[in-house]
Structures are given as C-alpha cells and as structure tokens.
PDB file of C-alpha atoms in Angstrom:
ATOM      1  CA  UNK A  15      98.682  83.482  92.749  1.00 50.00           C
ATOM      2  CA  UNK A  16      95.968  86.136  91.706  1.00 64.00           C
ATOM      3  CA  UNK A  17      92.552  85.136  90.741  1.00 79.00           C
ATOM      4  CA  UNK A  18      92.339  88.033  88.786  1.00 86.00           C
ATOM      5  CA  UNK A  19      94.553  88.150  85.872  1.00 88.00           C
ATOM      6  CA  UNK A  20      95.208  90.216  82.820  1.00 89.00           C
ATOM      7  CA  UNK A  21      93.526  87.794  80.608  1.00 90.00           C
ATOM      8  CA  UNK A  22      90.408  88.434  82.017  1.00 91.00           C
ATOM      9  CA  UNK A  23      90.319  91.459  80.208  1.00 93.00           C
ATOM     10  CA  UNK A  24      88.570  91.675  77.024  1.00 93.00           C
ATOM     11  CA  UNK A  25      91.001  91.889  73.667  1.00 94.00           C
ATOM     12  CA  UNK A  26      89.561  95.317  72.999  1.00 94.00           C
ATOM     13  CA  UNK A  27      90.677  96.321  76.568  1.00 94.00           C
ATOM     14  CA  UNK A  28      93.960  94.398  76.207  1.00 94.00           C
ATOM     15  CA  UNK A  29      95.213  96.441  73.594  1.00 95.00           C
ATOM     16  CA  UNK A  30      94.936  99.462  76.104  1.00 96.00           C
ATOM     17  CA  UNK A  31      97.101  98.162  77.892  1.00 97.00           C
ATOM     18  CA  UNK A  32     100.677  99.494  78.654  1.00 97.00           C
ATOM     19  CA  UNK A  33     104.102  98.772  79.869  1.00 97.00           C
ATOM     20  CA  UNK A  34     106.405 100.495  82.511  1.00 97.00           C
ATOM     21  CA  UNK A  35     109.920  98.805  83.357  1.00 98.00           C
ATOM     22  CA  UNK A  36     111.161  99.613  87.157  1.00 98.00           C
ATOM     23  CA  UNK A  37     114.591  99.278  89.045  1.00 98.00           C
ATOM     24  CA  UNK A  38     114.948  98.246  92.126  1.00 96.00           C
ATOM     25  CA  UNK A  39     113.735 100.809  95.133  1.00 95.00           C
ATOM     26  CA  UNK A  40     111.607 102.475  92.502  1.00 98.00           C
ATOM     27  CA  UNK A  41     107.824 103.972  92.986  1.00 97.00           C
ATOM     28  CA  UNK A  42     105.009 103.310  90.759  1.00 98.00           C
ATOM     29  CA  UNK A  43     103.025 105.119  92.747  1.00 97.00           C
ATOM     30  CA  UNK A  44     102.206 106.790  96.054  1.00 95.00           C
ATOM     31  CA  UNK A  45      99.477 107.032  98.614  1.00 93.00           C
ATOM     32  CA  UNK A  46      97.040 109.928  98.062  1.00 94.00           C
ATOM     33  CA  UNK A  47      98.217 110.037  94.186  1.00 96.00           C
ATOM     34  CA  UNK A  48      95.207 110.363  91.627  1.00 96.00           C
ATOM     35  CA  UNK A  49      93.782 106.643  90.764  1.00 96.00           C
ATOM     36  CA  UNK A  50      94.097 106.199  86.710  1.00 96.00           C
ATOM     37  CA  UNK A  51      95.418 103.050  86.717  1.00 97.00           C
ATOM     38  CA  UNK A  52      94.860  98.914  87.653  1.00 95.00           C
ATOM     39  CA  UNK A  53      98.306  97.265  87.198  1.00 97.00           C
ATOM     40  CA  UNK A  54      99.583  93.818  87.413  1.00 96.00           C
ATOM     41  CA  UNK A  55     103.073  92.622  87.867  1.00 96.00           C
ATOM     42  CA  UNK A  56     104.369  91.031  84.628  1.00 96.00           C
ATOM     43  CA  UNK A  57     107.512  90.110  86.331  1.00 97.00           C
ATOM     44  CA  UNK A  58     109.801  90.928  89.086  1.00 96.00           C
ATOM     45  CA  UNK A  59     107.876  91.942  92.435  1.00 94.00           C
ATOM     46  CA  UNK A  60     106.266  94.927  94.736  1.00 96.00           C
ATOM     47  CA  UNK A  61     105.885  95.750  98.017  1.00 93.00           C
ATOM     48  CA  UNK A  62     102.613  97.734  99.401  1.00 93.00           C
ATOM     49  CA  UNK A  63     103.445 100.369 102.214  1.00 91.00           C
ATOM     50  CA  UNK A  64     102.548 103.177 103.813  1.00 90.00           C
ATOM     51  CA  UNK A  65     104.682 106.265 105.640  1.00 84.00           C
ATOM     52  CA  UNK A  66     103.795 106.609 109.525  1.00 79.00           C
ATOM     53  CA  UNK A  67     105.462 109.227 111.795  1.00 77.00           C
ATOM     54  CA  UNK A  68     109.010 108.400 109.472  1.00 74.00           C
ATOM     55  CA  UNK A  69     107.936 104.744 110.019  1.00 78.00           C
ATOM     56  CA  UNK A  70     107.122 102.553 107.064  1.00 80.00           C
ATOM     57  CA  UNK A  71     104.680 100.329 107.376  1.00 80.00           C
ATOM     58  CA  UNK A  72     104.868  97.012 105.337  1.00 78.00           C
ATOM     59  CA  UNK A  73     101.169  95.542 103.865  1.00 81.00           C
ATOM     60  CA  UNK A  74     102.410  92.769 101.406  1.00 85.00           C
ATOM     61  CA  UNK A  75     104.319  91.396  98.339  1.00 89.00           C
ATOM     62  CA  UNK A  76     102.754  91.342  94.975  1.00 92.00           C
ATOM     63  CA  UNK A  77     104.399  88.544  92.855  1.00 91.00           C
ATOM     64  CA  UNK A  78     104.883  88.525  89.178  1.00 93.00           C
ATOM     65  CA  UNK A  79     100.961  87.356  87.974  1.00 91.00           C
ATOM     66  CA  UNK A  80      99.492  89.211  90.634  1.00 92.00           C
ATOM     67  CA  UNK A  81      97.069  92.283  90.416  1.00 93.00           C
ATOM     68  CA  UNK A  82      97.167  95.488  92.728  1.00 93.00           C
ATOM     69  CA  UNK A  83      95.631  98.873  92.967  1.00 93.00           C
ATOM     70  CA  UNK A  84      92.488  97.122  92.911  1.00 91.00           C
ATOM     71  CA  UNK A  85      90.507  99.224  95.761  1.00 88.00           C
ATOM     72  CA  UNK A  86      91.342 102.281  93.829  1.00 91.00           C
ATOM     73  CA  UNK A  87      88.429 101.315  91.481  1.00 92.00           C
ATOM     74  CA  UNK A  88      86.009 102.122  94.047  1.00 90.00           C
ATOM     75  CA  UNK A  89      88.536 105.406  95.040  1.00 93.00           C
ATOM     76  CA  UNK A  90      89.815 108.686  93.686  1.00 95.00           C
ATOM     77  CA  UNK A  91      93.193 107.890  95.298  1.00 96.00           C
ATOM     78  CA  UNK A  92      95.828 105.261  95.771  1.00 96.00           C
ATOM     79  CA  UNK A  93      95.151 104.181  99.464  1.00 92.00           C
ATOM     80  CA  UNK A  94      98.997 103.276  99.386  1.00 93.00           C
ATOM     81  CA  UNK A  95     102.629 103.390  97.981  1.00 95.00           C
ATOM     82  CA  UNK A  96     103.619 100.582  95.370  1.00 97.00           C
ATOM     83  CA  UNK A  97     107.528 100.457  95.774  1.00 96.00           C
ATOM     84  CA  UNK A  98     109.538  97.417  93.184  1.00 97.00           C
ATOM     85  CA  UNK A  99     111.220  95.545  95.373  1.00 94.00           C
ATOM     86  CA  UNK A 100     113.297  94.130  93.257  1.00 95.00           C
ATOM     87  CA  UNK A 101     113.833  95.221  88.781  1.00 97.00           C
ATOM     88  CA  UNK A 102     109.631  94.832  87.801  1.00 98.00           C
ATOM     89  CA  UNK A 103     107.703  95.299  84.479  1.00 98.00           C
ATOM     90  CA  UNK A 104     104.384  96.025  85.138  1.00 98.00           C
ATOM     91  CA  UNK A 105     100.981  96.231  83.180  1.00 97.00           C
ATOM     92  CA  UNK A 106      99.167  99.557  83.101  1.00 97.00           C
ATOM     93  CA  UNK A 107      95.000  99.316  82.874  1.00 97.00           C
ATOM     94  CA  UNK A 108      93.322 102.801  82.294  1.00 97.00           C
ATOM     95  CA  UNK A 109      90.630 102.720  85.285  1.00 96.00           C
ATOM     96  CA  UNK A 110      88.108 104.537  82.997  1.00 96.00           C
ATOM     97  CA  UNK A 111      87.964 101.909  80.754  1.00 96.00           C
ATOM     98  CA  UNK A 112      87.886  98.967  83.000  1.00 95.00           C
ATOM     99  CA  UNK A 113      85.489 100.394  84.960  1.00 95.00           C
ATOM    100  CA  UNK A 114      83.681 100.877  82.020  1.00 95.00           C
ATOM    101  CA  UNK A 115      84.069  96.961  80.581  1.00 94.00           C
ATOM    102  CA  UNK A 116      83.585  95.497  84.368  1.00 93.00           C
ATOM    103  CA  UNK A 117      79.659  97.301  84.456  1.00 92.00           C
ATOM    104  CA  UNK A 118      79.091  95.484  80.890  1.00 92.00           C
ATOM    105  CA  UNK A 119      80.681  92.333  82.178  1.00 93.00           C
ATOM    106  CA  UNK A 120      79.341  90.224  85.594  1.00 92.00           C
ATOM    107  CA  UNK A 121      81.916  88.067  84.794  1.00 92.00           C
ATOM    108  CA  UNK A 122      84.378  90.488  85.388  1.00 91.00           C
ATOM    109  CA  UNK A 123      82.399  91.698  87.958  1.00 90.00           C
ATOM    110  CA  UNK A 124      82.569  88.749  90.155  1.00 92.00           C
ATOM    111  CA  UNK A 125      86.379  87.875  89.231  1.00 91.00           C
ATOM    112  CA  UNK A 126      87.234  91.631  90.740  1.00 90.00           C
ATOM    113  CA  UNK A 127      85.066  91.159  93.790  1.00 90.00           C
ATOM    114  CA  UNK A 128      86.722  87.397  94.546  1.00 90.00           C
ATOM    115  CA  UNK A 129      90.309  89.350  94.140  1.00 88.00           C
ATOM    116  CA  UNK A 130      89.047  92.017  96.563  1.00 88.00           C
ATOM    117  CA  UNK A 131      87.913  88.898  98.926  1.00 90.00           C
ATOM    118  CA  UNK A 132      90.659  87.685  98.543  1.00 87.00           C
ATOM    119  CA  UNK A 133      92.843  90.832  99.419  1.00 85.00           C
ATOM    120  CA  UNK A 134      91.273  91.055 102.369  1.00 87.00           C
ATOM    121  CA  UNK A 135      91.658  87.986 103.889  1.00 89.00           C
ATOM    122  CA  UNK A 136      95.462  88.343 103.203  1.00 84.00           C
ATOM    123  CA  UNK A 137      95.576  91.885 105.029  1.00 83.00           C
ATOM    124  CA  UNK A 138      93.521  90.212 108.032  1.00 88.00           C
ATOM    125  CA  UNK A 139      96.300  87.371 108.099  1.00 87.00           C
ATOM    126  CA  UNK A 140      98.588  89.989 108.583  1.00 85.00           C
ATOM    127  CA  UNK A 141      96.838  91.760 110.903  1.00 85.00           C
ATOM    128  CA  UNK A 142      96.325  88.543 112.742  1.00 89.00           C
ATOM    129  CA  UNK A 143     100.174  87.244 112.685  1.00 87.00           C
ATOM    130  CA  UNK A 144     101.243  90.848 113.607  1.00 85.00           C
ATOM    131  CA  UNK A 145      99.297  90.847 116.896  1.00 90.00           C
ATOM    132  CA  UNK A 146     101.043  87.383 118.274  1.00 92.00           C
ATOM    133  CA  UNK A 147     103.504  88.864 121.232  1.00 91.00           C
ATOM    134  CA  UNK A 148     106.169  86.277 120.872  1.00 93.00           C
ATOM    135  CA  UNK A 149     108.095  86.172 117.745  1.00 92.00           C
ATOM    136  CA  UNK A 150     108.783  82.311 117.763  1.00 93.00           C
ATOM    137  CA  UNK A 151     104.482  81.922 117.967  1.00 93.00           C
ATOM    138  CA  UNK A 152     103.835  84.322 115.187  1.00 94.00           C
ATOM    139  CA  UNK A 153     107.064  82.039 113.073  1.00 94.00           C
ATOM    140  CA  UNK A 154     105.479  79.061 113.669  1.00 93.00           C
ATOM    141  CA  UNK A 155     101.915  80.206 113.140  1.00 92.00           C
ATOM    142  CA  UNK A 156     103.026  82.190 109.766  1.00 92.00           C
ATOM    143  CA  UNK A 157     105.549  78.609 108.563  1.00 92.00           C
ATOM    144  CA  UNK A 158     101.844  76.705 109.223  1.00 90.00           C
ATOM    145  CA  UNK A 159     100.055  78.739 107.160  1.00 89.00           C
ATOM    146  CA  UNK A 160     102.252  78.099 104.285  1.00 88.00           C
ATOM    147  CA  UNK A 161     102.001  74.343 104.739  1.00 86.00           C
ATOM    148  CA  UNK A 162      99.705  72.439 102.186  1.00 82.00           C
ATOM    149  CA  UNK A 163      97.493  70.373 103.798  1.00 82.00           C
ATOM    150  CA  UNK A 164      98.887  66.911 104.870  1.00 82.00           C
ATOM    151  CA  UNK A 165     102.295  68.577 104.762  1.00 85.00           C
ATOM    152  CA  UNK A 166     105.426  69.337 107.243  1.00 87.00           C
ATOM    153  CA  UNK A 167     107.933  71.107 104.881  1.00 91.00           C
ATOM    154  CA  UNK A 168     107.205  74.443 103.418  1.00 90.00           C
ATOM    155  CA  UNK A 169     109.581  76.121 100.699  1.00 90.00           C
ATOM    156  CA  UNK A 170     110.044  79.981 101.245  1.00 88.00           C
ATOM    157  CA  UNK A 171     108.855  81.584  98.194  1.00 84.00           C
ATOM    158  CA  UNK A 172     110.189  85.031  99.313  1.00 84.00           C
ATOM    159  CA  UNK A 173     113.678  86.030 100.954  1.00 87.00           C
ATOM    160  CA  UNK A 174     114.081  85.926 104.730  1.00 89.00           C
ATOM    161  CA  UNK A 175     113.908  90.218 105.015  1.00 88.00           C
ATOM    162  CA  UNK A 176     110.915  90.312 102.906  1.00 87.00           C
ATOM    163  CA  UNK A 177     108.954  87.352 105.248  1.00 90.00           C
ATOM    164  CA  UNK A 178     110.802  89.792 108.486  1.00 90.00           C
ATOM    165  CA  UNK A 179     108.713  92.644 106.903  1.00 85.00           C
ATOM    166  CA  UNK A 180     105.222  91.498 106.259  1.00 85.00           C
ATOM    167  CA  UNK A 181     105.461  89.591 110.336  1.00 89.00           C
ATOM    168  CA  UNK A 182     106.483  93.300 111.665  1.00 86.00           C
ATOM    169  CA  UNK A 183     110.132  91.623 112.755  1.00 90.00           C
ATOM    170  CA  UNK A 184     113.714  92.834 111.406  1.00 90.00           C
ATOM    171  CA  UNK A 185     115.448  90.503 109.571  1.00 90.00           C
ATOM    172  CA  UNK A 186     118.036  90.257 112.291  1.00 94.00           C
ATOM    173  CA  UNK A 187     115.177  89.199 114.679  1.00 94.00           C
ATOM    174  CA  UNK A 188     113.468  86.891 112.067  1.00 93.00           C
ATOM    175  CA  UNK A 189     116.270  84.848 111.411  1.00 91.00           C
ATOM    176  CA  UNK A 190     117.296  84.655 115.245  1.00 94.00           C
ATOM    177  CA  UNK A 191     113.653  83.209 116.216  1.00 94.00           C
ATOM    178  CA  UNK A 192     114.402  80.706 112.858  1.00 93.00           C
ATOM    179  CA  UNK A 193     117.488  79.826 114.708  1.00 92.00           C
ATOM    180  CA  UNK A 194     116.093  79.330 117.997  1.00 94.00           C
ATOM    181  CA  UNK A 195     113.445  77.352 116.735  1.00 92.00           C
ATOM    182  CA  UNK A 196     115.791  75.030 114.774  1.00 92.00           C
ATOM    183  CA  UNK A 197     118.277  74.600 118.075  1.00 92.00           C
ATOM    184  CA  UNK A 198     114.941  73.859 120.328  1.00 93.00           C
ATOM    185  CA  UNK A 199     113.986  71.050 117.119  1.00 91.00           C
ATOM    186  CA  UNK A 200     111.023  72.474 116.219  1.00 92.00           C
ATOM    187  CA  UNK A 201     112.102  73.207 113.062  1.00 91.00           C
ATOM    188  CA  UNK A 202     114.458  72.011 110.806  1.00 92.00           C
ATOM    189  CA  UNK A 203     116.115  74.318 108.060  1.00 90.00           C
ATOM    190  CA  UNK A 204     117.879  73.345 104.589  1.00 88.00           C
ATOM    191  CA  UNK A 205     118.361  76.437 102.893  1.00 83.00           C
ATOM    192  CA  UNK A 206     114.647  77.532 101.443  1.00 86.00           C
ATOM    193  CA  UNK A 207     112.871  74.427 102.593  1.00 90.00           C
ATOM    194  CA  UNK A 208     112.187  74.455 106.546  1.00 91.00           C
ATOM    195  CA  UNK A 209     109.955  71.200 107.881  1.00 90.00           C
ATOM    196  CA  UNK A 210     107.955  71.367 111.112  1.00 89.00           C
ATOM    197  CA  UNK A 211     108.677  68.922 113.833  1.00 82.00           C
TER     198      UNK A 211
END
C-alpha cells in the first residue's frame, strides 16, 4: 500500500483534482512525454515499463491506492510508460500546483520523500531478485519476501503472468519453477495461497 495517498492533499488542492477512466492495454502516459501530472490509481491497476531494442522492460505494478509519476516532480519528463493493466480510473494532480502546496507544506514534504524511499527500495528488490541465475532461487527468495514475519503461507495478491513479469521470467517459465518446487516439496500450492516447507 502507498504511504502517500490522495488525502494528503489539501481540500483546496483536492478539488483540482481530475478523473480519467482506462481499458485494458491502454497508456496514460509514455516515457519522454512532458510531466504535468502526479496520479494515483483509484481502482483497477498499472504496470511501469520501458521500450528496449523492441524489448519491454517490466519495473512494477501500481495497485488501486497507490501513487506513481512521483520522480517526475523533480523532472520535465515521464522517466517511463504507465500502461493499465487491467480497466483503471485514475486521479489526475496538476504538478504545478502540488509542487506549489508541497514547498508550503513539510508535511507533505516528508510524506513525498518517504514514497520516493520507498520506491526505491522496491526497484532495488527488483533489481536484486532479477540478478538470481536460477529461477527456482529467485521464486523462493521473491515467495519469502512476501511472507509476514512468523509466517509460512503467502497469498498472491497479483496473477501468476504479472509476478512472471516483475522476476524477468515468462509465465510459462514461472509457473514451471512453481511446479517444480511443489513436486521437490518445497512448496505447497492451493490455488492463490502457496506455504513454504
């Protein structure tokens, strides 16, 4: 869940605030595009990408409460492409005026800077899960970081190809390494919920 959220904004800035409604497959916006906007995801969800040699490259999901676009406040451009990846109704800040409230505000201030913390940490995950070799090590070690502490049973909050995408496997590969892991009884799988042996 974000820490930054869009009740954080002020009223006055709240009423700024609009509404775009997206299918399925649709952009909200592309890498290099002019910055003008903050948005959060109201419902539905997005996936962060960018285009490499015809390649795309998978970042992360933003979930329904989340923020994103929030490095373009310190940017002229969208350092990405936001694509719905599945129907999404999203919130639309006007950057000049947030900027504008977050230099009156610490408050607001310090809730952007934790979210931008807190970003990062999530790309560096990535980074780090991406550069295990063996696909069953970088499932386990990805299905551990899910776990709660105290806990053996995690509960998939996204579907199996979007999980495939942010660990840099296919979904054909992802769900033969949850296979193999569940015939070798490391794992054991019932539907959503998968508990490590």
């Amino acid at each position: 869940m974000s820490i930054f959220t869009l009740s954080d904004l002020s009223p006055g800035l709240q009423e700024r605030v609009t509404y775009q409604d997206l299918a399925a497959g649709q952009i909200l916006y592309q890498q290099g595009d002019f910055a003008e906007s903050l948005f959060f995801v109201k419902s539905g969800r997005l996936k962060l990408v960018t285009f490499s040699d015809q390649q795309i490259i998978n970042h992360l999901f933003v979930q329904a409460g989340e923020s994103l676009a929030e490095n373009s406040l310190f940017s002229d451009t969208y350092a990405c492409t936001a694509i719905a990846a599945t129907a999404s109704r999203i919130a639309k800040v006007p950057k000049a005026l947030f900027l504008k409230e977050m230099h009156k505000r610490v408050d607001l201030y310090e809730v952007v800077s934790t979210q931008l913390a807190h970003r990062y940490q999530e790309v560096k995950t990535r980074l780090e899960l991406r550069s295990i070799r063996s696909a069953q090590e970088r499932v386990l070690h990805y299905l551990r970081l899910q776990l709660s502490p105290e806990q053996s049973t995690v509960t998939l909050a996204l579907p199996l190809k979007d999980i495939a995408a942010e660990l840099g496997l296919t979904p054909e590969a992802f769900s033969r390494t949850l296979s193999q892991l569940q015939s070798e009884g490391v794992i054991s799988r019932h539907g959503r919920r998968i508990a490590i042996a």
